């Protein structure tokens, strides 16, 4: 038995280690977040609450059955005669709503629309988490590429230091070239360390979004190929802003949510108006009372009643309820209007940002090409003794900055594209 438990425990530990060691794709990361993120769990719990409130509203159509049992000591004095003793009583009663002029029906409809609103809340939260995962994932890919750029800079500086030392031995260059090359190499190593820790922080951010305790050695699938090839394959899928706004207003869960809330508040207003009308129900009860000591209290009673209840005056509470319902309905319309404006702004900005980043990629590719050629020329001139190390360092700095800028621009474009998909309500 012990060996069996040990084997099971060992297998579970191996599985968890393997999961951490595996390179996770973007789709796998999204699945983990959707199953573990606390914000999603909270909105799902809120949806469950609204579903139970719907059950409560529907329960008003069903008969209400109550049973009461009690026992007590009685002491009765009547006409000079005293009687005391124990009395036991059992009562069973039932009540069934017949007609309430729409009160229950409107309450059920309002609860149904609230369930729809909660469902759209879940959808909205899911889309927010998907966007957050994509942003965090692209940030990690960005940091991976920045580490590649930093390592390349270190190699260039190591090569430059080696050349400076050889030229110094040959008497072509002075000691200051060696010192300068050492300084540049030190700075490049510092930037490499910064890039590596930036990657750790990016992973930590992703782990917090996933909602699962994964170690910092989390591995994700990185882009294959160099940044030049990736940037050249960047695409721009959407063009017309007006069409995009139409798609967003049709698909966004927030708009559907407010449509449901408007319908729910309409039903609440109807319910408030129906409170001025009567309620008809039928009730039945059976009561049995027994005492061995006081026989006069022994009884057996059955009743079936048709009841009409009409509240004549309720202290103006019905008027207050009606005004509350009107205010809530008006607020829902205004909230939907404000949400539509926010969506239009978000779609417009996301579209502009996507176009800007796409055009910036082209310029960044050109800048990197020019910086590469400039670095090559500077290296040749340095070898030929036609320039000093300062010109070569400037060329190398411009090259690494151009490459780093291309990395940032490319992944900014991916983030902007994800933002656009989210603003359209089609992110997944």
Coordinates of C-alpha atoms in Angstrom, one line a residue:
X1 CA 0.0 0.0 0.0
X2 CA 2.9 2.4 0.9
X3 CA 4.6 1.6 -2.4
X4 CA 1.5 2.3 -4.4
X5 CA 1.0 5.7 -2.7
X6 CA 4.7 6.5 -3.2
X7 CA 4.4 5.7 -6.9
X8 CA 1.3 7.9 -7.3
X9 CA 2.9 10.8 -5.5
X10 CA 6.1 10.5 -7.6
X11 CA 4.1 10.4 -10.8
X12 CA 2.2 13.6 -9.8
X13 CA 5.4 15.4 -9.0
X14 CA 7.0 14.3 -12.3
X15 CA 3.9 15.5 -14.2
X16 CA 4.1 18.9 -12.5
X17 CA 7.8 19.3 -13.2
X18 CA 7.2 18.2 -16.8
X19 CA 4.4 20.8 -17.2
X20 CA 6.8 23.5 -15.9
X21 CA 9.6 22.4 -18.2
X22 CA 7.4 22.3 -21.3
X23 CA 7.4 25.2 -23.7
X24 CA 3.8 26.5 -23.5
X25 CA 2.2 27.9 -26.6
X26 CA 0.0 31.0 -26.5
X27 CA -3.2 28.9 -26.8
X28 CA -2.0 26.7 -23.9
X29 CA -1.4 29.8 -21.7
X30 CA -4.8 31.1 -22.5
X31 CA -6.4 27.8 -21.5
X32 CA -4.5 27.9 -18.2
X33 CA -5.7 31.5 -17.5
X34 CA -9.3 30.7 -18.4
X35 CA -9.3 27.8 -16.0
X36 CA -7.5 29.5 -13.1
X37 CA -7.8 33.3 -13.3
X38 CA -9.6 34.6 -10.2
X39 CA -11.4 37.4 -12.0
X40 CA -13.1 34.8 -14.2
X41 CA -14.0 32.7 -11.2
X42 CA -15.5 35.7 -9.5
X43 CA -17.7 36.7 -12.5
X44 CA -18.8 33.0 -12.8
X45 CA -19.8 33.0 -9.2
X46 CA -21.8 36.2 -9.7
X47 CA -23.5 34.5 -12.6
X48 CA -24.4 31.6 -10.3
X49 CA -25.9 34.0 -7.9
X50 CA -28.1 35.6 -10.6
X51 CA -29.2 32.1 -11.6
X52 CA -30.2 31.3 -8.1
X53 CA -32.2 34.6 -7.9
X54 CA -34.0 33.5 -11.0
X55 CA -34.9 30.2 -9.2
X56 CA -36.2 32.2 -6.3
X57 CA -38.4 34.3 -8.5
X58 CA -39.8 31.2 -10.2
X59 CA -40.5 29.7 -6.8
X60 CA -43.3 32.2 -6.3
X61 CA -45.4 30.2 -8.8
X62 CA -45.1 27.0 -6.7
X63 CA -47.1 26.2 -3.6
X64 CA -45.7 27.3 -0.3
X65 CA -46.1 24.6 2.3
X66 CA -45.4 25.1 6.0
X67 CA -45.6 22.9 9.0
X68 CA -45.5 24.0 12.7
X69 CA -45.4 21.8 15.8
X70 CA -45.4 23.1 19.4
X71 CA -45.9 22.0 22.9
X72 CA -46.5 24.2 26.0
X73 CA -47.8 24.5 29.5
X74 CA -51.2 26.1 29.9
X75 CA -52.8 27.6 33.1
X76 CA -56.4 28.5 32.6
X77 CA -58.8 30.1 35.2
X78 CA -62.5 30.4 34.1
X79 CA -65.6 30.7 36.3
X80 CA -63.6 30.0 39.4
X81 CA -62.3 26.8 37.9
X82 CA -58.6 26.3 37.4
X83 CA -57.1 24.0 34.8
X84 CA -53.5 23.5 33.9
X85 CA -51.6 21.0 31.9
X86 CA -49.6 20.3 28.7
X87 CA -51.0 21.1 25.3
X88 CA -49.5 19.7 22.0
X89 CA -50.4 21.3 18.6
X90 CA -49.6 20.5 15.0
X91 CA -50.4 22.8 12.0
X92 CA -49.9 22.1 8.3
X93 CA -50.6 25.0 5.9
X94 CA -50.2 25.5 2.1
X95 CA -50.6 28.6 0.0
X96 CA -50.8 28.8 -3.8
X97 CA -50.7 32.0 -5.9
X98 CA -53.6 32.2 -8.3
X99 CA -53.1 35.6 -10.0
X100 CA -51.1 38.7 -9.1
X101 CA -51.6 40.9 -12.2
X102 CA -48.1 40.3 -13.5
X103 CA -46.0 40.9 -10.4
X104 CA -44.4 37.4 -10.4
X105 CA -44.1 37.3 -14.2
X106 CA -42.2 40.6 -14.4
X107 CA -40.0 39.5 -11.5
X108 CA -39.1 36.3 -13.3
X109 CA -38.4 38.1 -16.6
X110 CA -36.2 40.7 -14.8
X111 CA -34.2 37.9 -13.2
X112 CA -33.8 36.2 -16.6
X113 CA -32.4 39.3 -18.1
X114 CA -30.1 39.7 -15.1
X115 CA -28.8 36.2 -15.8
X116 CA -28.1 37.3 -19.4
X117 CA -26.2 40.3 -18.2
X118 CA -24.1 38.2 -15.9
X119 CA -23.3 35.8 -18.8
X120 CA -22.1 38.8 -20.8
X121 CA -20.1 39.9 -17.8
X122 CA -18.3 36.5 -17.9
X123 CA -17.7 36.9 -21.6
X124 CA -16.3 40.4 -21.1
X125 CA -14.0 39.2 -18.4
X126 CA -12.8 36.2 -20.4
X127 CA -11.9 38.6 -23.3
X128 CA -10.1 40.9 -20.9
X129 CA -8.0 38.0 -19.6
X130 CA -7.3 36.7 -23.1
X131 CA -6.0 40.2 -24.0
X132 CA -3.9 40.4 -20.8
X133 CA -2.3 37.0 -21.6
X134 CA -1.5 38.0 -25.1
X135 CA 0.1 41.2 -24.0
X136 CA 2.1 39.4 -21.3
X137 CA 3.1 36.7 -23.8
X138 CA 4.2 39.3 -26.5
X139 CA 6.2 41.1 -23.8
X140 CA 8.1 37.9 -23.0
X141 CA 8.8 37.4 -26.7
X142 CA 10.0 41.0 -26.8
X143 CA 12.4 40.4 -23.9
X144 CA 13.7 37.2 -25.5
X145 CA 14.5 39.1 -28.7
X146 CA 16.1 42.0 -26.7
X147 CA 18.4 39.4 -25.0
X148 CA 19.4 38.2 -28.5
X149 CA 20.2 41.9 -29.4
X150 CA 22.2 42.4 -26.2
X151 CA 24.2 39.2 -26.7
X152 CA 25.0 40.3 -30.3
X153 CA 26.2 43.6 -28.9
X154 CA 28.4 41.8 -26.4
X155 CA 29.9 39.7 -29.3
X156 CA 30.6 42.8 -31.3
X157 CA 32.3 44.5 -28.4
X158 CA 34.3 41.3 -27.7
X159 CA 35.5 41.3 -31.3
X160 CA 36.3 45.0 -31.1
X161 CA 38.3 44.5 -28.0
X162 CA 40.2 41.6 -29.6
X163 CA 41.0 43.8 -32.6
X164 CA 42.1 46.8 -30.5
X165 CA 44.5 44.5 -28.6
X166 CA 45.9 43.1 -31.8
X167 CA 46.3 46.6 -33.3
X168 CA 48.0 47.8 -30.1
X169 CA 50.5 45.0 -30.2
X170 CA 51.2 45.8 -33.8
X171 CA 51.7 49.5 -32.9
X172 CA 48.9 50.7 -35.1
X173 CA 46.5 51.8 -32.2
X174 CA 47.0 53.2 -28.7
X175 CA 46.1 52.0 -25.3
X176 CA 43.0 54.2 -25.2
X177 CA 41.4 52.1 -27.9
X178 CA 41.7 49.0 -25.6
X179 CA 40.3 50.9 -22.6
X180 CA 37.5 52.3 -24.7
X181 CA 36.7 48.8 -26.0
X182 CA 36.7 47.4 -22.5
X183 CA 34.3 50.1 -21.4
X184 CA 32.0 49.4 -24.3
X185 CA 32.0 45.6 -23.5
X186 CA 31.3 46.3 -19.9
X187 CA 28.3 48.5 -20.8
X188 CA 27.0 45.8 -23.2
X189 CA 27.2 43.2 -20.5
X190 CA 25.3 45.5 -18.2
X191 CA 22.6 45.8 -20.8
X192 CA 22.5 42.1 -21.2
X193 CA 21.9 41.6 -17.5
X194 CA 19.2 44.2 -17.5
X195 CA 17.5 42.4 -20.5
X196 CA 17.7 39.0 -18.7
X197 CA 16.0 40.5 -15.5
X198 CA 13.4 42.2 -17.7
X199 CA 12.5 38.8 -19.0
X200 CA 12.1 37.5 -15.4
X201 CA 9.8 40.3 -14.6
X202 CA 7.8 39.7 -17.8
X203 CA 7.3 36.1 -16.8
X204 CA 6.2 37.1 -13.3
X205 CA 3.6 39.3 -14.8
X206 CA 2.3 36.5 -17.0
X207 CA 2.2 34.1 -14.0
X208 CA 0.0 36.5 -12.0
X209 CA -2.5 36.7 -14.9
X210 CA -2.6 32.9 -15.3
X211 CA -3.8 32.6 -11.7
X212 CA -1.7 29.5 -11.1
X213 CA 1.4 29.0 -9.1
X214 CA 4.0 28.3 -11.7
X215 CA 7.7 28.7 -11.0
X216 CA 9.7 31.5 -12.6
X217 CA 11.4 29.0 -14.9
X218 CA 8.2 29.0 -17.0
X219 CA 9.0 28.3 -20.6
X220 CA 7.0 29.6 -23.5
X221 CA 7.3 29.0 -27.2
X222 CA 9.4 31.7 -28.7
X223 CA 9.4 33.0 -32.3
X224 CA 11.6 31.1 -34.6
X225 CA 13.8 33.1 -37.0
X226 CA 15.4 36.5 -36.7
X227 CA 13.6 39.7 -36.1
X228 CA 14.1 40.9 -39.6
X229 CA 12.1 38.0 -41.1
X230 CA 9.4 38.3 -38.4
X231 CA 9.0 42.0 -39.1
X232 CA 8.8 41.6 -42.9
X233 CA 5.9 39.1 -42.4
X234 CA 3.9 41.5 -40.3
X235 CA 0.4 42.1 -41.6
X236 CA -2.4 44.7 -41.4
X237 CA -5.8 43.0 -41.6
X238 CA -8.3 45.8 -41.0
X239 CA -8.8 49.0 -43.0
X240 CA -12.1 50.9 -42.7
X241 CA -12.8 52.4 -39.3
X242 CA -16.5 52.8 -39.8
X243 CA -16.9 49.1 -40.6
X244 CA -14.8 48.2 -37.5
X245 CA -17.0 50.4 -35.3
X246 CA -20.1 48.6 -36.6
X247 CA -18.5 45.2 -35.9
X248 CA -17.6 46.3 -32.3
X249 CA -21.0 47.6 -31.5
X250 CA -22.5 44.3 -32.7
X251 CA -20.1 42.0 -30.9
X252 CA -19.0 43.6 -27.7
X253 CA -20.3 41.8 -24.6
X254 CA -20.6 45.1 -22.7
X255 CA -23.3 46.3 -25.2
X256 CA -25.2 43.1 -24.8
X257 CA -24.9 43.4 -21.1
X258 CA -26.5 46.8 -21.0
X259 CA -29.2 45.7 -23.4
X260 CA -30.1 42.9 -20.9
X261 CA -29.9 45.4 -18.0
X262 CA -32.3 47.8 -19.8
X263 CA -34.8 44.9 -20.3
X264 CA -34.4 43.9 -16.7
X265 CA -35.1 47.4 -15.5
X266 CA -38.1 47.6 -17.8
X267 CA -39.5 44.6 -16.1
X268 CA -38.6 46.0 -12.7
X269 CA -40.6 49.1 -13.6
X270 CA -43.6 47.0 -14.6
X271 CA -43.3 45.1 -11.3
X272 CA -43.3 48.4 -9.4
X273 CA -46.5 49.5 -11.3
X274 CA -48.1 46.1 -10.6
X275 CA -47.7 46.7 -6.9
X276 CA -50.8 48.9 -7.0
X277 CA -52.9 45.9 -8.0
X278 CA -54.3 43.1 -5.8
X279 CA -53.0 39.5 -5.3
X280 CA -55.3 36.5 -5.4
X281 CA -54.3 33.2 -3.8
X282 CA -55.8 30.1 -2.2
X283 CA -54.7 28.8 1.2
X284 CA -55.4 25.6 3.0
X285 CA -54.6 24.6 6.6
X286 CA -55.0 21.8 9.0
X287 CA -54.6 22.2 12.8
X288 CA -54.8 19.6 15.5
X289 CA -54.5 20.5 19.2
X290 CA -54.5 17.8 21.9
X291 CA -54.2 17.9 25.7
X292 CA -54.6 15.0 28.2
X293 CA -55.2 17.5 31.0
X294 CA -57.4 20.2 29.5
X295 CA -60.0 18.6 27.3
X296 CA -61.6 21.9 26.4
X297 CA -58.5 22.7 24.3
X298 CA -58.8 19.6 22.2
X299 CA -59.6 20.6 18.6
X300 CA -59.3 19.5 15.0
X301 CA -59.7 22.2 12.3
X302 CA -59.5 22.3 8.5
X303 CA -59.8 25.4 6.4
X304 CA -59.7 26.2 2.6
X305 CA -59.7 29.9 1.8
X306 CA -59.7 32.1 -1.3
X307 CA -57.8 35.3 -0.5
X308 CA -57.8 38.7 -2.1
X309 CA -55.1 41.0 -0.8
X310 CA -55.0 44.6 -1.9
X311 CA -52.6 47.0 -0.2
X312 CA -54.5 50.3 0.1
X313 CA -51.7 52.3 1.7
X314 CA -48.0 51.3 2.2
X315 CA -46.5 54.5 3.5
X316 CA -45.6 55.7 0.0
X317 CA -43.2 52.7 -0.4
X318 CA -44.7 51.8 -3.8
X319 CA -44.2 55.3 -5.1
X320 CA -40.6 55.1 -4.0
X321 CA -40.1 51.7 -5.7
X322 CA -41.5 53.1 -8.9
X323 CA -39.2 56.1 -8.9
X324 CA -36.2 53.8 -8.1
X325 CA -37.1 51.6 -11.1
X326 CA -37.4 54.7 -13.4
X327 CA -34.0 56.0 -12.2
X328 CA -32.4 52.6 -12.7
X329 CA -33.8 52.3 -16.2
X330 CA -32.6 55.8 -17.1
X331 CA -29.2 55.0 -15.8
X332 CA -29.0 51.8 -17.9
X333 CA -29.7 53.8 -21.0
X334 CA -27.0 56.4 -20.1
X335 CA -24.5 53.6 -19.2
X336 CA -25.1 52.0 -22.6
X337 CA -24.7 55.3 -24.4
X338 CA -21.4 55.9 -22.5
X339 CA -20.2 52.4 -23.2
X340 CA -20.9 52.9 -26.9
X341 CA -18.8 56.1 -27.0
X342 CA -16.0 54.4 -25.1
X343 CA -16.0 51.5 -27.6
X344 CA -16.0 53.9 -30.6
X345 CA -13.0 55.7 -29.1
X346 CA -11.2 52.4 -28.3
X347 CA -11.8 51.0 -31.8
X348 CA -10.6 54.2 -33.5
X349 CA -7.5 54.5 -31.3
X350 CA -6.7 50.8 -31.7
X351 CA -7.1 51.0 -35.5
X352 CA -4.8 54.1 -35.6
X353 CA -2.2 52.5 -33.4
X354 CA -2.2 49.3 -35.5
X355 CA -1.7 51.3 -38.7
X356 CA 1.0 53.4 -37.1
X357 CA 2.9 50.4 -35.8
X358 CA 2.6 48.7 -39.2
X359 CA 4.1 51.7 -41.0
X360 CA 6.7 52.1 -38.3
X361 CA 7.9 48.5 -38.9
X362 CA 8.7 49.4 -42.5
X363 CA 10.7 52.4 -41.4
X364 CA 12.4 50.4 -38.6
X365 CA 13.4 47.7 -41.2
X366 CA 14.9 50.4 -43.4
X367 CA 16.8 52.0 -40.4
X368 CA 18.2 48.6 -39.4
X369 CA 19.4 48.0 -43.0
X370 CA 21.1 51.3 -43.1
X371 CA 22.6 50.9 -39.7
X372 CA 23.9 47.5 -40.7
X373 CA 25.6 48.9 -43.7
X374 CA 26.9 51.8 -41.7
X375 CA 28.4 49.5 -39.1
X376 CA 30.1 47.4 -41.9
X377 CA 31.6 50.5 -43.4
X378 CA 32.8 51.8 -40.0
X379 CA 34.5 48.4 -39.3
X380 CA 36.2 48.5 -42.6
X381 CA 37.4 52.1 -42.1
X382 CA 38.7 51.2 -38.6
X383 CA 40.6 48.2 -40.0
X384 CA 42.1 50.5 -42.7
X385 CA 43.0 53.1 -40.1
X386 CA 40.8 55.7 -41.7
X387 CA 38.7 56.5 -38.5
X388 CA 39.0 56.2 -34.8
X389 CA 37.2 53.9 -32.3
X390 CA 34.7 56.6 -31.5
X391 CA 33.2 56.5 -35.0
X392 CA 33.0 52.7 -34.8
X393 CA 31.3 52.8 -31.4
X394 CA 28.7 55.2 -32.7
X395 CA 28.0 52.9 -35.6
X396 CA 27.7 49.9 -33.3
X397 CA 25.4 51.9 -31.0
X398 CA 23.2 53.0 -33.9
X399 CA 23.0 49.4 -35.1
X400 CA 22.0 47.9 -31.7
X401 CA 19.5 50.7 -31.2
X402 CA 18.0 50.2 -34.6
X403 CA 17.6 46.4 -34.0
X404 CA 16.2 47.0 -30.5
X405 CA 13.7 49.5 -31.9
X406 CA 12.6 47.0 -34.6
X407 CA 12.0 44.4 -31.8
X408 CA 9.9 46.9 -29.8
X409 CA 8.0 48.1 -32.9
X410 CA 7.2 44.5 -34.1
X411 CA 5.9 43.3 -30.8
X412 CA 4.1 46.6 -30.2
X413 CA 2.3 45.9 -33.5
X414 CA 1.3 42.5 -32.2
X415 CA -0.1 44.1 -29.0
X416 CA -1.9 46.7 -31.0
X417 CA -3.5 44.0 -33.2
X418 CA -4.6 42.2 -30.1
X419 CA -6.0 45.4 -28.7
X420 CA -7.9 45.9 -31.9
X421 CA -9.3 42.4 -31.8
X422 CA -10.4 43.0 -28.2
X423 CA -12.0 46.4 -29.0
X424 CA -14.0 44.6 -31.8
X425 CA -15.1 41.9 -29.4
X426 CA -13.6 39.1 -31.5
X427 CA -10.5 38.3 -29.5
X428 CA -10.0 34.6 -28.6

